[in-house]
Each structure stands twice: as C-alpha cells, then as structure tokens.
Amino acid sequence: MATSPQAAGSAWRGAAATVFSNELQLWLDTLAQPSERPMNSQLIADIFARVQRYFETGDAAGLLDDAVTVQSADLAAIVLEGNLADIEVIPLLLLVHLTRYQLLPHPANQYDLQKSLELVTLLDVSNRSELVAPEVRIALQHAMDDNVMDTAAALVKTGNDALGTYKLTGDVSELADAIEQYQLALDALPAGAPSRAPILSNLGNAFQVRFRRTGNLSDLEDAIHFGRVAVDTLPADHPSYATCLSNLGSVLQLRFLQAGQRSDLDDAIEAAVKAVKANTGSTNSRALHLSNLVNALRLRFERAGQLEDLNDAIRAARHAVEIASTSKARDHLDYQCNLSLVLFRRYEQTGMEADLDEAVDIIRKVATAVGPEHPNFASYKSNLGNMLRQRARRTQSPAELNEAVEACKLAVSTTSPEHPSLSARLFNLGAALRERFELGGDHADHTDAIESLRHAASVAAGVPVVRITAARAWGALAAEKGDDTSAAEALSAAVSILPSATWHGLDRVTREYHLSNAAGLAADAAASALNVGEVGRAVELLDQGRSVLWLSLLHIRTDLSDLARVTPTLAARLDEIRRVLDLASAAAYSVEADEASMSDLGPNAGRDRM
C-alpha cells in the first residue's frame, strides 16, 4: 500500500525542491511582467508565496488551505479562456496540486490528483510538454499507482467491515455488500498485481460464507474458483499465502461434503497442512489454520476410519481453542464447536464417556452464547441436540432428551427452506423425536419423527446421501408403525435420489463408496412395494437400481473401451494398472456406513454430516 501522508509528503518535498529551484526564475520573470488581466499577477503572487513558504520552511499550512484550490481553479480558467501567454504558470499549479496530493490522506487527496492529471494533459495538448519536469512526471505516475492501491485498500476495508457486520448480525445484505466491495477492489487493480491475491481470497471467502447461509451452489463454485486463483497467484513465501491456502482448503471441504468427491478432500487436506506449515502471521490466523486442519482430519477419519486422524484433530483443536482464548479471537466459538465435534466423533468410535461429556459441555456453552440472529445459531443448536440425544440414550435422562428435541426444533425453525443443511437438521430432529418416543412412549413423537424424516428426504437442496439416509429411516419408522404405504413411499423416494448420489461427475472411488452404502436399497424398496400390492412399481424400482449400477459401470469403462478398439495391448496394460491403483484406493477408503445419526458441523466445516 502507499506510504503515510507524512512520509510521502516529506519524500516529495525533497524531490520537488529541485523542480521548484529550477523553475524559480521562470516564475519570478512571469510575476515581473505586466499582464493584460490585473488579477493574474495577484493570483500568481499569492500561490507562489504559498509554494515558496512550503519548500523553504516546510510550512504546508498555506498549501493545505482550501482557498488555494479556488485560486488555482481561477488561474487555470483564465489560461483556458485563451490567455495562453500565462501558460508558463501551469507548472506552478501542477506543483500545488501534486504537493497537496502527497500531503493529504486518501480519499481527501483525490481532487488534487485529478487536477494534476488535467494540468499535465493541458500542457501536453498545448505542445508545451517541456514545461512538465521529469521529476513531476515520475511523481505523478507513482501517485497514480499509489492511488490505485489506496482505492483498493479502502474498498477492501469496507468489504471486511461488511463481512464483520454480517458475522455479528446475520444480515445477508451485508454479505452482498462485502462481495461487491471486493469485486470493485479487484477491478481497481491491474491484472497480475500480487496485491490481488489476498483480495481474491477474501472474495472467495465471502462467497463461501454466503453459501453456508443460503445454500446457493453457484456461490460454492465461485468460492473455489477465486480461492484457487488466489493461491496460484502468490509465491510460497508471501505473507498472505497461508491464509489463501487455508481459505481454499475450507471451501474444498464444503464441496466434498456436498458431493463426496475424494479429490476435493485430498486437496483440502493438502491445503490445510500447507497453511499450518506456512503460517508466519498472527496467532489469530494460526488458530484459524489449525481449525481448518481439524475439520479436514475429521473428514478423513469419517472416510478412512483411522483413529489417529481423530487424535491429531483433537490436539490441533485444543491448540486452536487455546490460542483463541488468549488472543480473544472473534471466531473463538467456532473453534470450540469444532473441538466438541471431534471429541464427539471419538466417543462414537471408542465409547469414551469423558469425550462425550466434554463435547456436550462445550457445545452447550457455545449454543447458549449466541441468539437466533447469529449466522451459526442453527448449526450450534443442531449439534447440541444430536450430542444430547446420544448422551440421553446412555443416561436415559428425559430432561436431556427434551432439551435435545427443543434444540433440534430451534435449528430447523431458523434454517431457510432452501438451505442444504436443512435435510440433516430435520434428520437430527427426527432421530431425537424417535428416541423420546422409545423412552416415553408418546405416539405423537413417533408421528412427528416420521414427518421430520419425510421432510428431510424431500429437501431438494439437501446432500443426496443425507436425503437417502433420511428416507430409509422414514421407511423403517413407518414400517414399525404398521403403515406399509408410507414405508413403500419412503423407500421409493430413496431410490429416486440414488442417481444424484452416484452421478458420473464423481470419481470412481466416490461412486463406489456411495453405491456400497446404498446396497440392497432397490431390493428393499421393491419388496416394500410388493407388500402393498404394487407389482409394477416393484419392477420399476428394481430396474432403477440396476440402471444406476450399469450407468456407473459404463462411465468407468468408457475411456479404456475406446482405447481398446485401437490398441488392445496398451488398453489391457492400463486396465491392469488402474485395477491395482483402485484396489489400493478402495482399501484406504472402504469403511462401514455410519449409523443413521448426523451432526451439524460448525462454521469452519460448514455443513451437516452423517
């Protein structure tokens, strides 16, 4: 960014003193000559005195007086009206405005920069370019460069302020303002400027935050695009490199949670690890980078089942919370939420009750620390409800189960209908209602649980695997109730969602992972349809399940099938290599399906998960 006005003014005074000295005699001669316009001499004398006092004594009061801008405008107007004999005084006015630009802060100096440009243009088009000293042209170019940086910096600050306001108030219009300001800042900077990278990262982060709030997938894609461009623009030793990497890793996690694409998770982990290693900034930024790494490690545990990932995530999460508590970081609640999530995950894996108790204590404090206007209120409440439900299952506590249900209801009621996390939050509510039914026997809870799961399965923006899980749970509850028609409807809905979870844009391992979790779904749906006498529908469901499998296989084979028609030997060799690699990948990522419970992730991870 540009130097301070005081430093810039001091440097300019030294450089411009030479210009003033060189032009002094010319201006003295101009003052000594009689003018056809009596006011010219007085105007020139007054302006000259202000300039002379500054360069001889350093007293800038005369130049900073707004009256000098009026005098300059009057004198320039006289020249422009046709008295070109006085054009030699234009360099004096140029010196006035350029000096004022150097002395005044941004944006108060914008008028003087504009006037400086106009005066240089006047001399150039009047074929008097020689009157513009080289030192003045150089200073003016530097001023223009600095002005671009100052303008961009002011826009970025406005964007940061808007984003900060959103985090405090939850006002989505502030997000739109932040995005607009960052885009304007980028427009103000030349292409290829290194200073664009942090702004690109800020813009990507703003799109990411808006996606978390609205669920608009185009915002997610924009976040990834700008995040990648930001990282690619910077060298590894740039001060902003770690932050840009961390932001990219965070948004890649989000897309992994939406589609389950393994490559997104791999890239997210790589970015998170590099960000922590590259961090040379403040302790607050280190806490953020650690928290993003926590989420990446937890996601890898959920896919690969390695307990060491969870242990590493818990250590990193505790470190992030410790840093945030000592530095009073604004995002300290987010870091605590992430710690509670990885502790809860380890409890699910190991049964360590101390982990569950600590997780509940942390998330309860976090969830009660904010109101409904907070952008992460619903996420916190959903996590609280899910953890309380799990503990109530162990303790058989009606009070905690009631608290779990109420927390889940608040999460659902404060989530927009189009948000992708709504399906998981509805699932958590349905699970809590079912637990309460089993404990208390109130059939209204059983009915409400079915309705919540039905709703979860129908959320169009929801993550497909979450919707399928919700539909299967809905079918199971309906069957328990003896409502075979509803059970058949539920499993039919699950089969209809299956193509979205296994579409050919996903990589092979991800498709196979999702297909393995849906094993037997089509057969169960067909059996359920037969149970209500819908023979034709049963056949259709079996055919749908078979077509999903065959389409997946066809997309896997396409490339090598084409190659085999041309060079069978090479195709066979590549197929063997692919088979070996796929076996290794499948071994690394093959896990049993999670039990049908979901936790709503905190803001850094930004989703509801199974």
XYZ file of C-alpha atoms in Angstrom:
610
model
C 0.000 0.000 0.000
C 1.037 3.628 -0.269
C 3.179 5.249 2.408
C 1.673 7.507 5.047
C 0.828 11.113 4.053
C 3.576 12.428 6.354
C 6.261 10.171 4.902
C 5.094 10.723 1.329
C 4.981 14.487 1.854
C 8.489 14.563 3.244
C 9.901 12.484 0.384
C 8.049 14.581 -2.177
C 9.280 17.841 -0.677
C 12.854 16.724 -1.138
C 12.325 15.638 -4.749
C 10.164 18.604 -5.732
C 12.568 21.160 -4.222
C 14.754 20.635 -7.288
C 11.817 21.367 -9.577
C 10.971 24.485 -7.607
C 14.585 25.676 -7.750
C 14.851 25.069 -11.498
C 11.603 26.857 -12.280
C 12.050 29.674 -9.764
C 13.475 32.214 -12.197
C 10.784 31.494 -14.783
C 8.042 32.146 -12.256
C 9.784 35.279 -10.943
C 10.004 36.584 -14.506
C 6.309 35.828 -15.001
C 5.453 37.786 -11.867
C 7.560 40.744 -13.030
C 5.805 41.005 -16.401
C 2.690 43.161 -16.611
C -0.453 41.202 -17.507
C -3.429 42.153 -19.566
C -5.535 40.763 -16.710
C -4.611 42.580 -13.458
C -5.861 39.725 -11.300
C -3.329 37.327 -12.810
C -0.335 38.867 -11.091
C -2.009 38.889 -7.704
C -3.201 35.295 -8.067
C 0.224 34.106 -9.198
C 1.945 36.037 -6.412
C -0.320 34.567 -3.722
C 0.013 30.994 -4.990
C 3.752 31.421 -5.459
C 4.130 32.624 -1.876
C 2.345 29.547 -0.540
C 4.576 27.220 -2.559
C 7.745 29.122 -1.671
C 6.950 29.022 2.063
C 6.476 25.256 1.943
C 9.695 24.481 0.082
C 11.808 26.914 2.097
C 10.399 26.280 5.600
C 8.318 23.106 5.399
C 5.200 25.022 6.452
C 2.380 23.393 4.492
C -0.497 25.371 6.032
C -0.779 27.672 3.034
C -0.963 24.757 0.586
C -3.439 22.788 2.694
C -5.746 25.797 2.925
C -8.727 25.057 0.665
C -8.521 28.643 -0.580
C -5.521 27.713 -2.697
C -7.655 25.285 -4.725
C -10.057 28.119 -5.539
C -7.169 30.364 -6.588
C -5.693 27.605 -8.712
C -9.023 26.973 -10.423
C -9.459 30.695 -11.149
C -5.981 30.993 -12.636
C -6.368 27.834 -14.715
C -9.707 29.131 -16.012
C -8.036 32.348 -17.178
C -5.446 30.342 -19.102
C -8.092 28.055 -20.593
C -10.153 31.035 -21.712
C -7.397 31.934 -24.116
C -4.666 33.821 -22.298
C -2.032 31.255 -23.304
C 0.695 33.777 -22.596
C 0.237 32.757 -18.972
C 0.606 29.017 -19.665
C 4.042 29.101 -18.021
C 2.263 29.346 -14.652
C 0.531 25.970 -15.165
C 3.586 24.048 -13.826
C 3.242 26.105 -10.648
C -0.374 24.982 -10.278
C 0.700 21.443 -11.046
C 3.214 21.641 -8.225
C 0.488 22.908 -5.892
C -1.907 20.061 -6.589
C 0.690 17.310 -6.679
C 2.093 18.522 -3.350
C -1.388 18.619 -1.832
C -1.986 15.088 -3.098
C 1.156 13.922 -1.316
C 0.221 15.668 1.935
C -3.471 14.792 2.195
C -4.790 11.331 3.134
C -6.897 9.149 0.859
C -9.629 9.888 -0.259
C -9.317 13.596 0.574
C -6.477 13.866 -1.968
C -8.450 12.589 -4.950
C -9.434 16.062 -6.176
C -5.800 17.159 -6.334
C -4.708 14.027 -8.185
C -7.428 14.607 -10.762
C -6.391 18.275 -11.177
C -2.747 17.249 -11.565
C -3.687 14.915 -14.406
C -5.805 17.597 -16.077
C -2.972 20.153 -15.932
C -0.414 17.746 -17.415
C -2.881 16.929 -20.185
C -3.353 20.662 -20.845
C 0.379 21.184 -21.290
C 0.740 18.102 -23.477
C -2.101 19.016 -25.847
C -0.783 22.617 -25.989
C 2.574 21.306 -27.244
C 4.263 22.530 -24.068
C 5.258 19.161 -22.676
C 8.702 20.542 -21.874
C 7.117 22.537 -19.046
C 6.435 19.288 -17.146
C 9.643 18.463 -15.308
C 10.736 14.773 -15.445
C 10.585 14.637 -11.654
C 6.934 15.722 -11.817
C 6.010 13.063 -14.384
C 7.662 10.355 -12.290
C 5.940 11.574 -9.134
C 2.606 11.697 -10.926
C 2.996 8.105 -12.150
C 3.862 6.990 -8.630
C 0.870 8.921 -7.333
C -1.407 7.157 -9.785
C -0.013 3.764 -8.748
C -0.365 4.611 -5.065
C -3.845 5.935 -5.658
C -4.931 2.643 -7.191
C -3.592 0.829 -4.131
C -5.241 3.287 -1.755
C -8.555 2.952 -3.563
C -8.355 -0.836 -3.460
C -7.362 -0.774 0.216
C -10.328 1.431 1.086
C -12.700 -0.880 -0.791
C -11.237 -3.955 0.928
C -11.658 -2.313 4.330
C -15.296 -1.560 3.533
C -15.760 -5.179 2.443
C -14.104 -6.500 5.599
C -16.302 -4.257 7.737
C -19.433 -5.529 5.957
C -18.358 -9.142 6.439
C -17.683 -8.477 10.109
C -21.113 -6.890 10.486
C -22.720 -9.954 8.918
C -20.974 -12.239 11.399
C -22.397 -10.146 14.243
C -25.907 -9.564 12.893
C -26.583 -12.271 10.304
C -27.804 -9.615 7.839
C -27.373 -11.228 4.394
C -27.364 -7.820 2.686
C -24.013 -7.175 4.387
C -22.628 -10.224 2.577
C -23.759 -8.821 -0.752
C -22.060 -5.522 0.117
C -18.834 -7.302 1.051
C -18.774 -9.228 -2.232
C -19.421 -6.040 -4.225
C -16.632 -4.137 -2.449
C -14.098 -6.926 -3.017
C -15.036 -7.103 -6.699
C -14.634 -3.323 -7.038
C -11.228 -3.558 -5.363
C -10.141 -6.186 -7.895
C -11.411 -4.022 -10.746
C -9.264 -1.148 -9.453
C -6.034 -3.165 -9.630
C -4.150 -4.125 -12.790
C -4.225 -7.764 -13.851
C -1.320 -9.753 -12.453
C -0.687 -7.468 -9.475
C 0.410 -9.581 -6.456
C -1.845 -7.466 -4.241
C -4.863 -9.008 -5.998
C -4.320 -12.403 -4.361
C -5.446 -11.543 -0.805
C -8.490 -9.759 -2.237
C -9.316 -12.769 -4.411
C -9.104 -14.910 -1.289
C -11.357 -12.503 0.619
C -13.859 -12.608 -2.228
C -13.804 -16.398 -2.279
C -14.275 -16.441 1.484
C -17.286 -14.123 1.205
C -18.876 -16.413 -1.384
C -18.174 -19.350 0.929
C -19.864 -17.614 3.866
C -22.880 -16.801 1.709
C -23.114 -20.400 0.532
C -23.175 -21.566 4.149
C -26.099 -19.229 4.732
C -28.139 -19.627 1.545
C -27.015 -22.962 0.093
C -26.622 -21.473 -3.404
C -24.258 -23.861 -5.210
C -23.046 -21.163 -7.612
C -21.600 -19.342 -4.589
C -19.699 -22.510 -3.670
C -18.209 -22.813 -7.163
C -17.275 -19.115 -7.164
C -15.601 -19.556 -3.781
C -13.444 -22.408 -5.096
C -12.594 -20.551 -8.309
C -11.416 -17.381 -6.579
C -9.645 -19.389 -3.881
C -7.611 -21.327 -6.436
C -6.716 -18.192 -8.405
C -5.555 -16.513 -5.185
C -3.247 -19.416 -4.265
C -1.887 -19.733 -7.812
C -1.101 -16.004 -7.899
C 1.185 -15.966 -4.848
C 4.693 -17.303 -4.206
C 5.009 -19.658 -1.225
C 6.909 -17.069 0.843
C 4.228 -14.368 0.527
C 2.731 -13.273 3.902
C -0.792 -13.979 2.641
C -0.027 -17.409 1.185
C -1.010 -19.364 4.303
C -4.337 -17.571 4.654
C -5.192 -18.080 0.986
C -4.357 -21.785 1.295
C -6.461 -22.121 4.432
C -9.467 -20.442 2.818
C -9.166 -22.712 -0.230
C -8.927 -25.811 1.957
C -12.043 -24.784 3.861
C -14.181 -24.334 0.758
C -12.917 -27.579 -0.783
C -14.130 -29.329 2.367
C -17.535 -27.799 1.744
C -17.717 -29.191 -1.767
C -16.552 -32.588 -0.540
C -19.436 -32.548 1.922
C -21.870 -31.756 -0.882
C -20.739 -34.390 -3.393
C -18.318 -36.660 -1.534
C -15.660 -36.214 -4.217
C -12.470 -37.761 -2.870
C -10.212 -35.437 -4.844
C -11.751 -32.445 -3.063
C -10.935 -33.993 0.316
C -7.368 -34.785 -0.772
C -6.869 -31.228 -2.000
C -8.451 -29.797 1.161
C -6.106 -31.769 3.434
C -3.081 -30.784 1.378
C -4.057 -27.115 1.535
C -4.763 -27.249 5.290
C -1.422 -28.881 6.100
C 0.488 -26.413 3.914
C -1.361 -23.480 5.503
C -0.371 -24.511 9.038
C 3.255 -25.021 7.986
C 3.394 -21.763 6.033
C 1.776 -19.625 8.738
C 4.097 -16.829 9.811
C 1.414 -14.325 10.728
C -0.569 -13.574 13.856
C -1.649 -16.110 16.443
C -5.256 -15.495 15.389
C -4.515 -16.641 11.841
C -2.722 -19.698 13.202
C -5.835 -20.622 15.181
C -7.902 -20.378 12.007
C -5.495 -22.529 10.002
C -5.424 -25.134 12.754
C -9.213 -25.200 12.914
C -9.485 -25.833 9.180
C -6.953 -28.649 9.556
C -9.109 -30.095 12.359
C -12.077 -30.341 10.015
C -10.002 -31.882 7.224
C -8.611 -34.554 9.548
C -12.058 -35.342 10.905
C -13.428 -35.753 7.387
C -10.606 -38.114 6.516
C -11.402 -40.149 9.607
C -15.017 -40.377 8.552
C -13.992 -41.714 5.155
C -10.964 -43.869 6.123
C -11.703 -44.736 9.774
C -8.182 -44.105 11.096
C -8.416 -43.173 14.802
C -5.063 -41.398 14.635
C -6.666 -38.747 12.416
C -9.168 -38.041 15.187
C -6.450 -37.885 17.835
C -4.455 -35.457 15.696
C -7.618 -33.413 15.091
C -8.333 -33.163 18.819
C -4.786 -31.992 19.562
C -4.987 -29.368 16.838
C -8.464 -28.281 18.003
C -7.300 -27.825 21.597
C -4.365 -25.759 20.366
C -6.681 -23.552 18.283
C -9.018 -23.019 21.257
C -6.074 -22.183 23.494
C -4.745 -19.616 21.026
C -8.187 -18.084 20.537
C -8.856 -17.823 24.280
C -5.596 -15.985 24.978
C -5.872 -13.666 21.980
C -9.649 -13.108 22.317
C -10.183 -14.066 18.679
C -13.582 -13.224 17.187
C -14.073 -16.792 15.955
C -13.378 -18.484 19.311
C -16.878 -20.035 19.390
C -16.241 -21.693 16.035
C -13.037 -23.279 17.322
C -14.796 -24.565 20.435
C -17.569 -26.003 18.275
C -15.020 -27.850 16.162
C -13.354 -29.250 19.297
C -16.702 -30.561 20.545
C -17.335 -32.245 17.188
C -14.078 -34.185 17.086
C -14.474 -35.217 20.742
C -17.978 -36.436 19.939
C -16.697 -38.329 16.929
C -14.074 -40.076 19.067
C -16.768 -41.019 21.561
C -18.770 -42.606 18.744
C -15.676 -44.564 17.739
C -14.348 -45.596 21.169
C -17.245 -45.207 23.615
C -15.141 -42.981 25.914
C -17.787 -41.271 28.041
C -15.417 -38.497 29.084
C -15.199 -37.380 25.453
C -18.986 -37.201 25.167
C -19.371 -35.293 28.424
C -16.723 -32.764 27.434
C -18.235 -32.402 23.970
C -21.700 -31.720 25.421
C -20.348 -29.197 27.940
C -18.518 -27.282 25.207
C -21.306 -27.222 22.626
C -23.926 -26.287 25.250
C -21.883 -23.206 26.225
C -21.367 -22.304 22.573
C -25.043 -22.740 21.660
C -26.236 -20.602 24.576
C -23.715 -17.838 23.885
C -25.496 -16.616 20.723
C -29.023 -15.746 19.667
C -31.076 -16.629 16.588
C -29.615 -13.680 14.708
C -26.155 -15.283 14.785
C -25.323 -16.912 11.410
C -24.223 -20.168 13.103
C -27.060 -20.386 15.629
C -28.849 -23.233 13.806
C -25.610 -25.173 13.359
C -24.730 -24.913 17.056
C -28.241 -25.930 18.138
C -28.359 -28.924 15.808
C -25.004 -30.161 17.103
C -26.157 -29.693 20.687
C -29.353 -31.619 20.038
C -27.523 -34.511 18.402
C -24.967 -34.839 21.209
C -27.591 -34.581 23.945
C -29.633 -37.288 22.205
C -26.638 -39.596 22.201
C -25.964 -38.995 25.885
C -29.650 -39.367 26.806
C -29.556 -42.792 25.133
C -26.882 -43.766 27.666
C -28.273 -41.979 30.732
C -31.994 -42.459 29.969
C -32.499 -38.838 31.040
C -35.906 -37.458 29.955
C -34.735 -33.902 30.718
C -31.749 -34.112 28.374
C -33.847 -35.746 25.696
C -36.377 -32.933 25.944
C -33.519 -30.449 25.681
C -32.246 -32.311 22.625
C -35.627 -32.137 20.894
C -36.030 -28.424 21.622
C -32.513 -27.654 20.352
C -33.198 -29.538 17.127
C -36.523 -27.757 16.679
C -34.795 -24.380 17.032
C -32.178 -25.449 14.481
C -34.850 -26.398 11.957
C -37.015 -23.319 12.542
C -34.071 -20.961 11.975
C -32.859 -22.657 8.765
C -34.120 -21.387 5.426
C -36.157 -23.868 3.333
C -33.572 -23.790 0.521
C -30.529 -24.434 2.709
C -28.707 -27.737 2.010
C -28.199 -28.322 5.752
C -31.945 -28.360 6.374
C -32.207 -32.064 5.494
C -29.592 -33.082 8.093
C -31.099 -30.814 10.748
C -34.515 -32.335 10.096
C -32.933 -35.774 10.335
C -31.443 -34.924 13.730
C -34.857 -33.711 14.880
C -36.482 -36.917 13.662
C -33.874 -39.018 15.464
C -34.387 -37.095 18.716
C -38.179 -37.466 18.495
C -37.822 -41.200 17.917
C -35.538 -41.526 20.957
C -38.081 -39.664 23.053
C -40.863 -41.912 21.790
C -38.879 -45.005 22.766
C -38.194 -43.559 26.215
C -41.595 -42.038 26.964
C -43.983 -43.876 24.658
C -45.767 -40.781 23.340
C -47.071 -41.784 19.884
C -47.183 -38.116 18.864
C -43.375 -38.153 18.948
C -43.340 -41.186 16.639
C -45.662 -39.453 14.181
C -43.647 -36.216 14.324
C -40.427 -38.167 13.786
C -41.804 -39.694 10.593
C -42.887 -36.279 9.345
C -39.458 -34.772 10.070
C -37.718 -37.578 8.180
C -40.170 -37.300 5.292
C -39.406 -33.589 5.092
C -35.633 -34.244 5.301
C -35.833 -36.598 2.328
C -37.731 -34.031 0.253
C -35.317 -31.073 0.623
C -34.190 -30.618 -2.969
C -31.039 -28.712 -1.994
C -30.012 -31.309 0.568
C -26.962 -33.537 0.237
C -28.157 -36.660 -1.647
C -26.648 -39.207 0.750
C -28.286 -37.409 3.685
C -31.648 -37.442 1.936
C -31.325 -41.153 1.155
C -30.478 -41.916 4.785
C -33.470 -39.867 5.926
C -35.801 -41.672 3.503
C -34.624 -45.081 4.688
C -35.123 -44.067 8.319
C -38.583 -42.751 7.454
C -39.410 -46.101 5.858
C -38.191 -48.015 8.916
C -40.315 -45.916 11.305
C -43.367 -46.177 9.074
C -42.963 -49.967 8.960
C -42.717 -50.057 12.778
C -45.993 -48.191 12.913
C -47.582 -50.624 10.506
C -48.017 -48.010 7.798
C -46.870 -50.090 4.811
C -47.980 -47.470 2.291
C -45.810 -44.788 3.875
C -42.895 -47.236 4.141
C -43.155 -48.041 0.434
C -43.299 -44.343 -0.413
C -40.193 -43.700 1.674
C -38.035 -46.373 0.066
C -39.273 -45.400 -3.383
C -38.150 -41.841 -2.645
C -34.719 -43.115 -1.561
C -34.248 -44.981 -4.856
C -35.244 -41.875 -6.836
C -32.488 -39.877 -5.078
C -29.795 -42.508 -5.716
C -28.711 -41.214 -9.174
C -27.857 -37.831 -7.617
C -25.509 -39.522 -5.139
C -23.712 -41.528 -7.834
C -23.685 -39.227 -10.851
C -20.855 -39.763 -13.323
C -19.155 -36.432 -12.493
C -17.845 -38.055 -9.302
C -14.665 -40.112 -9.346
C -14.800 -43.898 -9.371
C -13.940 -44.471 -5.693
C -16.565 -41.952 -4.550
C -19.291 -43.529 -6.687
C -18.417 -46.970 -5.407
C -18.428 -45.693 -1.824
C -21.917 -44.254 -2.219
C -23.160 -47.347 -4.018
C -21.850 -49.601 -1.249
C -23.776 -47.555 1.325
C -26.935 -47.992 -0.764
C -26.507 -51.761 -1.109
C -29.857 -53.531 -1.040
C -31.862 -50.302 -1.296
C -33.605 -51.123 -4.577
C -34.435 -54.662 -3.411
C -35.869 -53.339 -0.122
C -37.908 -50.737 -1.992
C -39.248 -53.368 -4.395
C -40.181 -55.667 -1.504
C -41.957 -52.808 0.192
C -43.886 -52.036 -2.981
C -44.908 -55.691 -3.311
C -46.070 -55.574 0.298
C -48.737 -53.029 -0.684
C -49.623 -54.815 -3.902
C -47.760 -52.533 -6.329
C -46.161 -55.184 -8.545
C -45.481 -52.843 -11.436
C -43.846 -50.331 -9.135
C -41.649 -53.067 -7.652
C -40.338 -53.941 -11.094
C -39.680 -50.277 -11.849
C -37.693 -49.866 -8.619
C -35.526 -52.889 -9.336
C -34.916 -51.564 -12.834
C -33.991 -48.120 -11.443
C -31.460 -49.648 -9.076
C -29.974 -51.791 -11.828
C -29.745 -48.836 -14.216
C -27.830 -46.766 -11.647
C -25.316 -49.590 -11.288
C -24.948 -50.133 -15.022
C -24.576 -46.437 -15.773
C -21.851 -46.211 -13.171
C -20.030 -49.156 -14.720
C -20.383 -47.732 -18.224
C -18.863 -44.419 -17.217
C -15.997 -46.245 -15.571
C -15.257 -48.308 -18.730
C -15.771 -45.695 -21.447
C -12.228 -44.366 -21.876
C -10.471 -47.751 -21.993
C -13.168 -49.265 -24.197
C -12.442 -46.614 -26.827
C -8.701 -47.190 -26.471
C -9.064 -50.970 -26.719
C -10.548 -50.666 -30.190
C -7.331 -49.009 -31.364
C -4.564 -50.591 -29.262
C -5.806 -53.589 -27.251
C -2.400 -54.312 -25.695
C -1.981 -50.808 -24.289
C -5.578 -50.765 -23.044
C -5.051 -54.067 -21.227
C -1.899 -52.745 -19.572
C -3.599 -49.544 -18.436
C -6.569 -51.536 -17.136
C -4.218 -53.653 -15.015
C -2.523 -50.555 -13.602
C -5.888 -48.977 -12.875
C -7.094 -52.134 -11.149
C -4.083 -52.141 -8.804
C -4.464 -48.441 -8.013
C -8.196 -48.774 -7.453
C -7.668 -51.675 -5.068
C -5.260 -49.551 -3.029
C -7.676 -46.608 -3.032
C -10.613 -48.799 -2.082
C -8.654 -50.273 0.812
C -7.803 -46.814 2.075
C -11.356 -45.518 1.838
C -13.560 -48.561 2.416
C -15.470 -48.213 5.691
C -18.742 -49.382 7.106
C -21.633 -46.981 6.701
C -22.139 -44.624 9.635
C -25.055 -45.282 11.899
C -28.004 -43.141 10.963
C -27.107 -40.100 13.057
C -25.878 -36.763 11.862
C -24.039 -33.879 13.406
C -24.308 -30.354 12.165
C -20.792 -29.129 11.559
C -19.528 -25.839 12.842
C -18.861 -22.824 10.649
C -15.376 -23.756 9.513
C -16.611 -27.050 8.147
C -19.926 -25.598 7.197
C -22.289 -28.491 6.763
C -24.421 -31.142 8.409
C -22.764 -34.522 8.327
C -23.518 -38.167 8.837
